[in-house]
């Protein structure tokens, strides 16, 4: 039957490394089973390297960072998700998808349903903990709630410099023109650093939210279907 041929190909793609020079089929990390593929982001000509990412598009470095957090050891929920996505691409869905993927997964790794679901919870906690760390670093860079004794970030330094220059400008009227020029340059740098920092956070939030939603969707589906099949 055609469905079994597809399942055989899906399992082959999952367990067998592609030959040298061959292109392995891939599924976007944020794609849910049965979801339509999203169109590629348009290429913007003459874009500068420092340009902010387009709305809804996470930077590759953040996607790579999230992928590293979800890499796993090949015997956890991340590996199970890969099997689910591979079989979903072959046409399976619903309870059959998750049960078939679980049967294939346990045949290789010998895992149990409780252990598999606990692994999903661990990955979700990893994403949540990493986001908390990133938010803390972001606040420090923006000069908000820096730890005592910690070196101020670039934004905090520029904010302090802006304040000093503004005070100097009020007091040193004889050097008005020079001080005004320095103030404008500092404000420009401050705006650029703020935009870059906010853009980096927005990119990370998109990558984190997409990964968390994808993980939770499969977690909930697996929990529902696998527990029901006991």
CSV table of C-alpha atoms in Angstrom, one decimal:
chain,number,residue,atom,x,y,z
A,1,UNK,CA,0.0,0.0,0.0
A,2,UNK,CA,1.1,3.5,-0.6
A,3,UNK,CA,0.9,4.6,3.0
A,4,UNK,CA,3.3,1.8,4.1
A,5,UNK,CA,5.7,2.8,1.3
A,6,UNK,CA,5.7,6.3,2.7
A,7,UNK,CA,6.2,5.1,6.2
A,8,UNK,CA,9.1,2.9,5.1
A,9,UNK,CA,10.7,5.9,3.4
A,10,UNK,CA,10.1,8.1,6.5
A,11,UNK,CA,11.8,5.6,8.8
A,12,UNK,CA,14.6,5.2,6.3
A,13,UNK,CA,15.1,9.0,6.2
A,14,UNK,CA,15.1,9.1,10.0
A,15,UNK,CA,17.5,6.3,10.8
A,16,UNK,CA,19.8,6.3,7.8
A,17,UNK,CA,22.3,9.1,7.2
A,18,UNK,CA,22.2,10.5,3.7
A,19,UNK,CA,24.9,9.5,1.3
A,20,UNK,CA,27.7,12.0,0.6
A,21,UNK,CA,26.5,14.6,-1.8
A,22,UNK,CA,22.8,13.7,-1.3
A,23,UNK,CA,20.3,16.3,0.0
A,24,UNK,CA,18.4,15.0,3.0
A,25,UNK,CA,14.7,16.0,3.2
A,26,UNK,CA,14.2,18.6,6.0
A,27,UNK,CA,11.2,19.8,7.9
A,28,UNK,CA,11.3,23.4,9.3
A,29,UNK,CA,11.8,23.2,13.1
A,30,UNK,CA,8.6,25.2,13.8
A,31,UNK,CA,6.4,23.2,11.4
A,32,UNK,CA,3.6,21.3,13.0
A,33,UNK,CA,2.4,18.0,11.6
A,34,UNK,CA,-0.1,18.5,8.7
A,35,UNK,CA,0.8,22.2,8.4
A,36,UNK,CA,1.4,23.8,5.1
A,37,UNK,CA,5.0,24.9,4.3
A,38,UNK,CA,5.6,28.6,4.8
A,39,UNK,CA,7.0,30.6,1.8
A,40,UNK,CA,10.6,31.6,2.0
A,41,UNK,CA,11.3,35.1,3.2
A,42,UNK,CA,11.9,37.6,0.3
A,43,UNK,CA,15.4,38.7,-0.4
A,44,UNK,CA,15.9,42.4,0.1
A,45,UNK,CA,18.5,43.8,-2.3
A,46,UNK,CA,21.2,46.0,-1.0
A,47,UNK,CA,20.5,45.0,2.6
A,48,UNK,CA,23.3,46.0,5.0
A,49,UNK,CA,24.8,43.4,7.4
A,50,UNK,CA,23.6,45.4,10.4
A,51,UNK,CA,20.0,45.7,9.2
A,52,UNK,CA,17.3,44.5,11.6
A,53,UNK,CA,15.6,41.2,10.7
A,54,UNK,CA,12.2,41.5,8.9
A,55,UNK,CA,9.2,41.3,11.2
A,56,UNK,CA,8.3,37.6,12.0
A,57,UNK,CA,11.8,36.4,11.0
A,58,UNK,CA,14.3,35.3,13.7
A,59,UNK,CA,18.0,35.7,13.1
A,60,UNK,CA,19.8,32.5,12.1
A,61,UNK,CA,22.1,32.8,15.2
A,62,UNK,CA,19.1,32.6,17.5
A,63,UNK,CA,17.6,29.7,15.5
A,64,UNK,CA,20.9,27.9,15.8
A,65,UNK,CA,21.0,28.6,19.5
A,66,UNK,CA,17.5,27.2,20.1
A,67,UNK,CA,18.4,24.2,17.9
A,68,UNK,CA,21.4,23.6,20.2
A,69,UNK,CA,19.1,23.6,23.2
A,70,UNK,CA,16.8,21.1,21.6
A,71,UNK,CA,19.6,18.9,20.2
A,72,UNK,CA,19.2,16.2,22.8
A,73,UNK,CA,21.1,12.9,22.8
A,74,UNK,CA,19.0,11.0,20.3
A,75,UNK,CA,17.1,9.1,23.0
A,76,UNK,CA,14.7,11.8,24.2
A,77,UNK,CA,11.6,13.8,23.2
A,78,UNK,CA,13.6,15.8,20.6
A,79,UNK,CA,14.4,12.6,18.7
A,80,UNK,CA,10.8,11.5,19.1
A,81,UNK,CA,9.7,14.8,17.6
A,82,UNK,CA,11.9,14.2,14.6
A,83,UNK,CA,10.3,10.8,14.1
A,84,UNK,CA,6.8,12.3,14.4
A,85,UNK,CA,7.6,15.0,11.8
A,86,UNK,CA,9.2,12.5,9.4
A,87,UNK,CA,6.1,10.3,9.6
A,88,UNK,CA,3.7,13.3,9.3
A,89,UNK,CA,5.5,14.2,6.1
A,90,UNK,CA,4.7,10.6,4.9
A,91,UNK,CA,1.0,11.3,5.5
A,92,UNK,CA,0.2,10.1,9.0
A,93,UNK,CA,-1.7,12.2,11.5
A,94,UNK,CA,-3.6,12.1,14.8
A,95,UNK,CA,-3.3,9.1,17.2
A,96,UNK,CA,-1.9,6.8,14.5
A,97,UNK,CA,1.0,9.3,13.9
A,98,UNK,CA,2.0,9.6,17.5
A,99,UNK,CA,1.5,5.9,18.4
A,100,UNK,CA,3.4,4.7,15.3
A,101,UNK,CA,6.2,7.1,15.9
A,102,UNK,CA,6.3,6.0,19.6
A,103,UNK,CA,6.5,2.3,18.5
A,104,UNK,CA,9.4,3.0,16.2
A,105,UNK,CA,11.1,5.2,18.8
A,106,UNK,CA,10.9,2.6,21.6
A,107,UNK,CA,12.0,-0.2,19.2
A,108,UNK,CA,15.3,1.7,18.9
A,109,UNK,CA,15.7,3.4,22.3
A,110,UNK,CA,13.4,1.2,24.6
A,111,UNK,CA,11.8,4.3,26.1
A,112,UNK,CA,8.6,4.5,28.1
A,113,UNK,CA,5.7,6.9,27.8
A,114,UNK,CA,6.3,8.6,31.2
A,115,UNK,CA,10.0,9.0,30.4
A,116,UNK,CA,9.3,10.4,27.0
A,117,UNK,CA,6.8,13.0,28.4
A,118,UNK,CA,9.2,13.9,31.2
A,119,UNK,CA,11.8,14.5,28.6
A,120,UNK,CA,9.4,17.0,26.8
A,121,UNK,CA,8.9,18.8,30.1
A,122,UNK,CA,12.7,19.0,30.6
A,123,UNK,CA,13.1,20.6,27.1
A,124,UNK,CA,10.3,23.1,27.9
A,125,UNK,CA,12.1,24.0,31.1
A,126,UNK,CA,15.4,24.4,29.3
A,127,UNK,CA,13.8,26.9,26.9
A,128,UNK,CA,12.1,28.8,29.7
A,129,UNK,CA,15.4,29.0,31.7
A,130,UNK,CA,17.4,30.1,28.7
A,131,UNK,CA,14.8,32.8,28.0
A,132,UNK,CA,15.1,34.1,31.6
A,133,UNK,CA,18.9,34.3,31.2
A,134,UNK,CA,18.6,36.2,28.0
A,135,UNK,CA,16.0,38.6,29.4
A,136,UNK,CA,18.3,39.3,32.4
A,137,UNK,CA,21.3,40.0,30.0
A,138,UNK,CA,19.0,42.2,27.9
A,139,UNK,CA,18.0,44.3,31.0
A,140,UNK,CA,21.6,44.7,32.0
A,141,UNK,CA,22.5,45.9,28.5
A,142,UNK,CA,19.7,48.4,28.6
A,143,UNK,CA,20.9,49.7,32.0
A,144,UNK,CA,18.0,48.2,33.9
A,145,UNK,CA,18.7,46.2,37.1
A,146,UNK,CA,22.4,45.5,36.6
A,147,UNK,CA,24.0,43.4,39.3
A,148,UNK,CA,26.0,45.2,41.9
A,149,UNK,CA,29.6,45.6,40.8
A,150,UNK,CA,28.9,44.5,37.3
A,151,UNK,CA,30.3,46.5,34.4
A,152,UNK,CA,27.6,48.6,32.8
A,153,UNK,CA,26.5,47.7,29.3
A,154,UNK,CA,27.0,49.8,26.2
A,155,UNK,CA,23.5,51.3,26.5
A,156,UNK,CA,24.0,52.2,30.1
A,157,UNK,CA,27.3,53.8,29.3
A,158,UNK,CA,25.9,55.9,26.5
A,159,UNK,CA,23.0,57.0,28.7
A,160,UNK,CA,25.4,58.2,31.4
A,161,UNK,CA,27.5,59.9,28.8
A,162,UNK,CA,24.4,61.6,27.4
A,163,UNK,CA,23.5,62.9,30.8
A,164,UNK,CA,27.0,64.2,31.5
A,165,UNK,CA,27.2,65.9,28.1
A,166,UNK,CA,23.8,67.5,28.5
A,167,UNK,CA,24.9,68.9,31.9
A,168,UNK,CA,28.2,70.2,30.4
A,169,UNK,CA,26.2,71.8,27.6
A,170,UNK,CA,24.2,73.8,30.1
A,171,UNK,CA,27.2,74.9,32.1
A,172,UNK,CA,29.8,75.4,29.4
A,173,UNK,CA,28.1,77.9,27.2
A,174,UNK,CA,31.4,79.0,25.8
A,175,UNK,CA,31.8,75.6,24.2
A,176,UNK,CA,28.2,75.3,23.1
A,177,UNK,CA,28.9,74.3,19.5
A,178,UNK,CA,31.5,71.6,20.3
A,179,UNK,CA,29.3,70.1,23.1
A,180,UNK,CA,26.2,70.1,20.9
A,181,UNK,CA,28.1,68.1,18.2
A,182,UNK,CA,29.3,65.5,20.8
A,183,UNK,CA,25.7,65.2,22.2
A,184,UNK,CA,24.2,64.6,18.8
A,185,UNK,CA,26.8,61.9,18.1
A,186,UNK,CA,26.2,60.2,21.5
A,187,UNK,CA,22.4,60.3,21.0
A,188,UNK,CA,22.8,58.7,17.6
A,189,UNK,CA,25.0,55.9,19.1
A,190,UNK,CA,22.5,55.4,21.9
A,191,UNK,CA,19.6,55.1,19.4
A,192,UNK,CA,21.6,52.6,17.3
A,193,UNK,CA,22.5,50.5,20.3
A,194,UNK,CA,18.9,50.5,21.6
A,195,UNK,CA,17.6,49.4,18.2
A,196,UNK,CA,20.2,46.7,17.9
A,197,UNK,CA,19.5,45.4,21.4
A,198,UNK,CA,15.7,45.5,21.0
A,199,UNK,CA,16.0,43.9,17.6
A,200,UNK,CA,18.1,41.1,19.0
A,201,UNK,CA,15.6,40.5,21.8
A,202,UNK,CA,12.7,40.5,19.4
A,203,UNK,CA,14.5,37.9,17.2
A,204,UNK,CA,15.3,35.7,20.1
A,205,UNK,CA,11.7,35.9,21.4
A,206,UNK,CA,10.4,34.8,18.0
A,207,UNK,CA,12.8,31.8,17.9
A,208,UNK,CA,12.0,30.9,21.5
A,209,UNK,CA,8.2,31.3,21.1
A,210,UNK,CA,8.2,29.2,17.9
A,211,UNK,CA,10.2,26.4,19.4
A,212,UNK,CA,8.1,26.4,22.6
A,213,UNK,CA,4.8,26.3,20.7
A,214,UNK,CA,6.1,23.5,18.5
A,215,UNK,CA,7.3,21.5,21.4
A,216,UNK,CA,4.2,22.1,23.5
A,217,UNK,CA,1.9,21.1,20.5
A,218,UNK,CA,3.7,17.8,20.1
A,219,UNK,CA,3.9,17.3,23.9
A,220,UNK,CA,0.2,17.8,24.4
A,221,UNK,CA,-0.7,15.6,21.4
A,222,UNK,CA,1.7,12.9,22.5
A,223,UNK,CA,0.4,13.0,26.1
A,224,UNK,CA,-3.2,12.8,24.9
A,225,UNK,CA,-2.8,10.1,22.3
A,226,UNK,CA,-0.2,7.9,24.1
A,227,UNK,CA,-1.9,8.0,27.5
A,228,UNK,CA,-5.2,7.2,25.9
A,229,UNK,CA,-3.6,4.2,24.1
A,230,UNK,CA,-2.5,2.6,27.4
